[in-house]
PDB file of C-alpha atoms in Angstrom:
ATOM      1  CA  MET A   1      -0.074   0.054   0.303  1.00 64.00           C
ATOM      2  CA  THR A   2       2.787   2.631   0.460  1.00 72.00           C
ATOM      3  CA  LYS A   3       4.150   1.661  -2.730  1.00 69.00           C
ATOM      4  CA  VAL A   4       1.200   2.971  -4.283  1.00 70.00           C
ATOM      5  CA  VAL A   5       0.936   5.813  -2.167  1.00 73.00           C
ATOM      6  CA  PHE A   6       5.066   6.915  -2.896  1.00 76.00           C
ATOM      7  CA  PHE A   7       4.522   6.026  -6.666  1.00 76.00           C
ATOM      8  CA  SER A   8       1.206   7.851  -6.748  1.00 81.00           C
ATOM      9  CA  LYS A   9       2.950  11.410  -5.167  1.00 82.00           C
ATOM     10  CA  ILE A  10       6.051  11.030  -8.010  1.00 85.00           C
ATOM     11  CA  ILE A  11       3.461  10.636 -10.511  1.00 82.00           C
ATOM     12  CA  LYS A  12       1.468  13.689  -9.415  1.00 85.00           C
ATOM     13  CA  LYS A  13       5.159  15.896  -8.791  1.00 87.00           C
ATOM     14  CA  THR A  14       6.119  14.833 -12.083  1.00 84.00           C
ATOM     15  CA  THR A  15       3.004  15.880 -14.192  1.00 82.00           C
ATOM     16  CA  ASN A  16       2.740  19.185 -11.998  1.00 85.00           C
ATOM     17  CA  ILE A  17       6.441  19.696 -13.504  1.00 86.00           C
ATOM     18  CA  LEU A  18       5.374  18.585 -16.824  1.00 81.00           C
ATOM     19  CA  GLU A  19       2.682  20.891 -16.924  1.00 83.00           C
ATOM     20  CA  ARG A  20       4.536  24.201 -16.049  1.00 86.00           C
ATOM     21  CA  ILE A  21       7.218  23.733 -19.245  1.00 86.00           C
ATOM     22  CA  PRO A  22       5.907  25.817 -21.872  1.00 82.00           C
ATOM     23  CA  ILE A  23       6.557  23.706 -25.041  1.00 82.00           C
ATOM     24  CA  ILE A  24       6.388  20.232 -23.315  1.00 79.00           C
ATOM     25  CA  LYS A  25       2.934  21.626 -22.103  1.00 79.00           C
ATOM     26  CA  THR A  26       1.370  21.628 -24.543  1.00 79.00           C
ATOM     27  CA  VAL A  27       2.377  18.478 -26.072  1.00 76.00           C
ATOM     28  CA  TYR A  28       1.787  16.625 -22.667  1.00 76.00           C
ATOM     29  CA  SER A  29      -1.727  18.029 -22.420  1.00 76.00           C
ATOM     30  CA  ALA A  30      -2.641  16.758 -25.719  1.00 72.00           C
ATOM     31  CA  ILE A  31      -1.227  13.543 -24.915  1.00 72.00           C
ATOM     32  CA  LYS A  32      -3.166  13.260 -21.889  1.00 73.00           C
ATOM     33  CA  GLN A  33      -6.102  14.227 -23.296  1.00 70.00           C
ATOM     34  CA  ILE A  34      -6.091  11.650 -26.300  1.00 64.00           C
ATOM     35  CA  THR A  35      -4.729   9.096 -23.934  1.00 64.00           C
ATOM     36  CA  GLU A  36      -7.320   9.192 -21.610  1.00 64.00           C
ATOM     37  CA  ILE A  37     -10.305   9.742 -24.049  1.00 59.00           C
ATOM     38  CA  ALA A  38      -8.877   6.109 -25.864  1.00 58.00           C
ATOM     39  CA  TYR A  39      -8.307   4.457 -22.861  1.00 56.00           C
ATOM     40  CA  SER A  40     -11.552   5.451 -20.851  1.00 56.00           C
ATOM     41  CA  ASP A  41     -14.284   2.594 -20.405  1.00 54.00           C
ATOM     42  CA  SER A  42     -17.303   4.680 -21.794  1.00 55.00           C
ATOM     43  CA  GLU A  43     -18.650   3.332 -24.791  1.00 56.00           C
ATOM     44  CA  GLU A  44     -17.446   6.082 -27.187  1.00 60.00           C
ATOM     45  CA  SER A  45     -14.675   5.464 -28.738  1.00 64.00           C
ATOM     46  CA  VAL A  46     -12.134   7.983 -30.415  1.00 71.00           C
ATOM     47  CA  TYR A  47     -12.597   6.088 -33.501  1.00 77.00           C
ATOM     48  CA  LYS A  48     -15.704   5.917 -34.752  1.00 78.00           C
ATOM     49  CA  LYS A  49     -15.514   3.203 -37.637  1.00 91.00           C
ATOM     50  CA  VAL A  50     -12.856   2.014 -39.517  1.00 94.00           C
ATOM     51  CA  VAL A  51     -12.585   3.045 -43.208  1.00 97.00           C
ATOM     52  CA  ALA A  52     -10.335   2.864 -46.322  1.00 97.00           C
ATOM     53  CA  VAL A  53      -9.015   6.261 -48.095  1.00 98.00           C
ATOM     54  CA  GLU A  54      -7.344   6.677 -51.347  1.00 97.00           C
ATOM     55  CA  PHE A  55      -3.560   7.130 -49.525  1.00 96.00           C
ATOM     56  CA  PRO A  56      -0.789   7.599 -49.990  1.00 94.00           C
ATOM     57  CA  ARG A  57      -1.602   8.454 -53.649  1.00 94.00           C
ATOM     58  CA  LYS A  58      -4.203   7.501 -56.098  1.00 94.00           C
ATOM     59  CA  GLY A  59      -4.858   3.528 -56.860  1.00 95.00           C
ATOM     60  CA  LEU A  60      -3.386   2.862 -52.961  1.00 96.00           C
ATOM     61  CA  TYR A  61      -5.321   2.304 -49.948  1.00 96.00           C
ATOM     62  CA  ALA A  62      -4.749   2.471 -46.344  1.00 96.00           C
ATOM     63  CA  ILE A  63      -6.844   1.604 -43.625  1.00 95.00           C
ATOM     64  CA  GLY A  64      -7.519   4.065 -41.157  1.00 95.00           C
ATOM     65  CA  PHE A  65     -10.112   5.340 -38.276  1.00 93.00           C
ATOM     66  CA  LEU A  66     -12.927   8.100 -38.720  1.00 94.00           C
ATOM     67  CA  THR A  67     -12.191  10.516 -35.543  1.00 90.00           C
ATOM     68  CA  ALA A  68     -14.316  13.476 -36.236  1.00 87.00           C
ATOM     69  CA  ASP A  69     -17.575  13.519 -38.460  1.00 87.00           C
ATOM     70  CA  LYS A  70     -16.895  16.970 -39.216  1.00 84.00           C
ATOM     71  CA  ASN A  71     -13.959  18.960 -39.541  1.00 80.00           C
ATOM     72  CA  THR A  72     -14.625  22.674 -38.750  1.00 77.00           C
ATOM     73  CA  ALA A  73     -10.981  24.045 -38.910  1.00 81.00           C
ATOM     74  CA  LEU A  74     -11.387  23.861 -42.594  1.00 81.00           C
ATOM     75  CA  LYS A  75     -14.694  25.260 -43.613  1.00 76.00           C
ATOM     76  CA  ASP A  76     -13.826  28.463 -44.788  1.00 79.00           C
ATOM     77  CA  PHE A  77     -11.203  26.528 -47.049  1.00 78.00           C
ATOM     78  CA  LEU A  78     -13.702  23.953 -48.507  1.00 79.00           C
ATOM     79  CA  ALA A  79     -16.998  25.691 -47.486  1.00 79.00           C
ATOM     80  CA  ASP A  80     -18.432  23.662 -50.476  1.00 85.00           C
ATOM     81  CA  LYS A  81     -17.864  20.013 -49.326  1.00 87.00           C
ATOM     82  CA  GLU A  82     -18.359  18.401 -46.010  1.00 90.00           C
ATOM     83  CA  ILE A  83     -14.649  17.010 -44.678  1.00 91.00           C
ATOM     84  CA  VAL A  84     -14.354  14.924 -41.911  1.00 93.00           C
ATOM     85  CA  ASN A  85     -11.298  13.811 -40.198  1.00 93.00           C
ATOM     86  CA  VAL A  86      -9.871  10.375 -40.405  1.00 95.00           C
ATOM     87  CA  PHE A  87      -6.583   9.085 -38.486  1.00 93.00           C
ATOM     88  CA  VAL A  88      -3.968   6.712 -40.559  1.00 95.00           C
ATOM     89  CA  PRO A  89      -1.661   4.796 -38.022  1.00 90.00           C
ATOM     90  CA  THR A  90       1.723   3.703 -39.035  1.00 88.00           C
ATOM     91  CA  ALA A  91       2.860  -0.136 -38.778  1.00 82.00           C
ATOM     92  CA  PRO A  92       3.636  -1.607 -36.371  1.00 78.00           C
ATOM     93  CA  ASN A  93       3.279   1.432 -34.318  1.00 76.00           C
ATOM     94  CA  PRO A  94      -0.376   2.692 -34.523  1.00 77.00           C
ATOM     95  CA  THR A  95       0.473   5.666 -31.897  1.00 76.00           C
ATOM     96  CA  SER A  96       2.118   7.863 -34.997  1.00 85.00           C
ATOM     97  CA  GLY A  97       0.410   8.172 -38.392  1.00 90.00           C
ATOM     98  CA  PHE A  98      -1.342  10.498 -40.368  1.00 95.00           C
ATOM     99  CA  LEU A  99      -4.497  12.997 -39.938  1.00 94.00           C
ATOM    100  CA  LEU A 100      -6.404  13.440 -43.464  1.00 95.00           C
ATOM    101  CA  CYS A 101      -9.108  15.911 -43.376  1.00 92.00           C
ATOM    102  CA  ILE A 102     -10.670  14.406 -46.603  1.00 93.00           C
ATOM    103  CA  PRO A 103     -14.345  15.072 -48.209  1.00 93.00           C
ATOM    104  CA  LYS A 104     -16.966  12.372 -46.550  1.00 94.00           C
ATOM    105  CA  GLU A 105     -17.533  10.951 -50.484  1.00 95.00           C
ATOM    106  CA  ASP A 106     -13.913   9.856 -50.730  1.00 96.00           C
ATOM    107  CA  ILE A 107     -14.042   8.018 -47.610  1.00 96.00           C
ATOM    108  CA  HIS A 108     -15.347   3.822 -47.642  1.00 97.00           C
ATOM    109  CA  PRO A 109     -16.582   2.090 -44.501  1.00 96.00           C
ATOM    110  CA  LEU A 110     -15.393  -1.489 -43.793  1.00 95.00           C
ATOM    111  CA  ASN A 111     -17.226  -3.775 -42.277  1.00 92.00           C
ATOM    112  CA  MET A 112     -14.653  -4.611 -39.516  1.00 89.00           C
ATOM    113  CA  SER A 113     -14.233  -3.778 -35.735  1.00 86.00           C
ATOM    114  CA  VAL A 114     -11.671  -1.348 -34.669  1.00 84.00           C
ATOM    115  CA  GLU A 115     -10.234  -3.954 -32.560  1.00 83.00           C
ATOM    116  CA  TRP A 116      -9.237  -5.979 -35.820  1.00 86.00           C
ATOM    117  CA  ALA A 117      -8.252  -3.173 -37.952  1.00 87.00           C
ATOM    118  CA  PHE A 118      -5.416  -2.234 -35.178  1.00 83.00           C
ATOM    119  CA  LYS A 119      -4.613  -5.975 -35.436  1.00 84.00           C
ATOM    120  CA  LEU A 120      -4.096  -5.971 -38.690  1.00 87.00           C
ATOM    121  CA  ILE A 121      -2.271  -2.577 -38.848  1.00 86.00           C
ATOM    122  CA  VAL A 122       0.166  -3.355 -35.973  1.00 83.00           C
ATOM    123  CA  SER A 123       0.713  -6.957 -37.999  1.00 84.00           C
ATOM    124  CA  GLY A 124       1.609  -4.847 -41.050  1.00 85.00           C
ATOM    125  CA  GLY A 125      -1.178  -6.522 -42.749  1.00 84.00           C
ATOM    126  CA  TYR A 126      -0.045 -10.298 -41.385  1.00 83.00           C
ATOM    127  CA  LEU A 127      -2.580 -11.015 -39.082  1.00 78.00           C
ATOM    128  CA  THR A 128      -6.369 -11.542 -40.356  1.00 72.00           C
ATOM    129  CA  GLU A 129      -9.444 -13.090 -38.836  1.00 70.00           C
ATOM    130  CA  GLU A 130      -8.739 -15.585 -41.461  1.00 73.00           C
ATOM    131  CA  LEU A 131      -5.551 -16.433 -40.274  1.00 66.00           C
ATOM    132  CA  VAL A 132      -6.587 -16.380 -36.728  1.00 64.00           C
ATOM    133  CA  LYS A 133      -9.770 -18.659 -37.445  1.00 67.00           C
ATOM    134  CA  GLU A 134      -7.338 -21.103 -39.435  1.00 69.00           C
ATOM    135  CA  LYS A 135      -4.567 -21.160 -36.477  1.00 63.00           C
ATOM    136  CA  LYS A 136      -7.413 -21.803 -33.819  1.00 64.00           C
ATOM    137  CA  GLU A 137      -8.835 -24.700 -35.954  1.00 66.00           C
ATOM    138  CA  ASN A 138      -5.329 -26.408 -36.247  1.00 65.00           C
ATOM    139  CA  VAL A 139      -4.747 -26.212 -32.258  1.00 62.00           C
ATOM    140  CA  ASN A 140      -8.524 -27.674 -31.692  1.00 63.00           C
ATOM    141  CA  GLU A 141      -7.543 -30.761 -34.268  1.00 60.00           C
TER     142      GLU A 141
END
């Protein structure tokens, strides 16, 4: 019990220090907010849907996550189009990636859970639902 109290005090002091350093404060608070939302116990995930987008060039597709149904940052620039935010993570580290502000008509919803999409991305495309089913069948034989 004393270890828990000790480490929670260290974490609290470290947090206070990080929140006082100008540049680090901005980055730290953004990461903290994203982490709290992404790993919260609530039903609403930061990743709303799994989508495919043409990226990084025409004819190639990437799997991404719809993170916002409406992008208001670009409304003045692209007033005639409905823009959404899509996060395309990189493999094998899905915490880095690309934020695409893309016309809604250019996204293609996929029939895939967020969990499976992450597994597919982290494995570099190797781990698929079919492969997992096949491995389970081989183990059960």
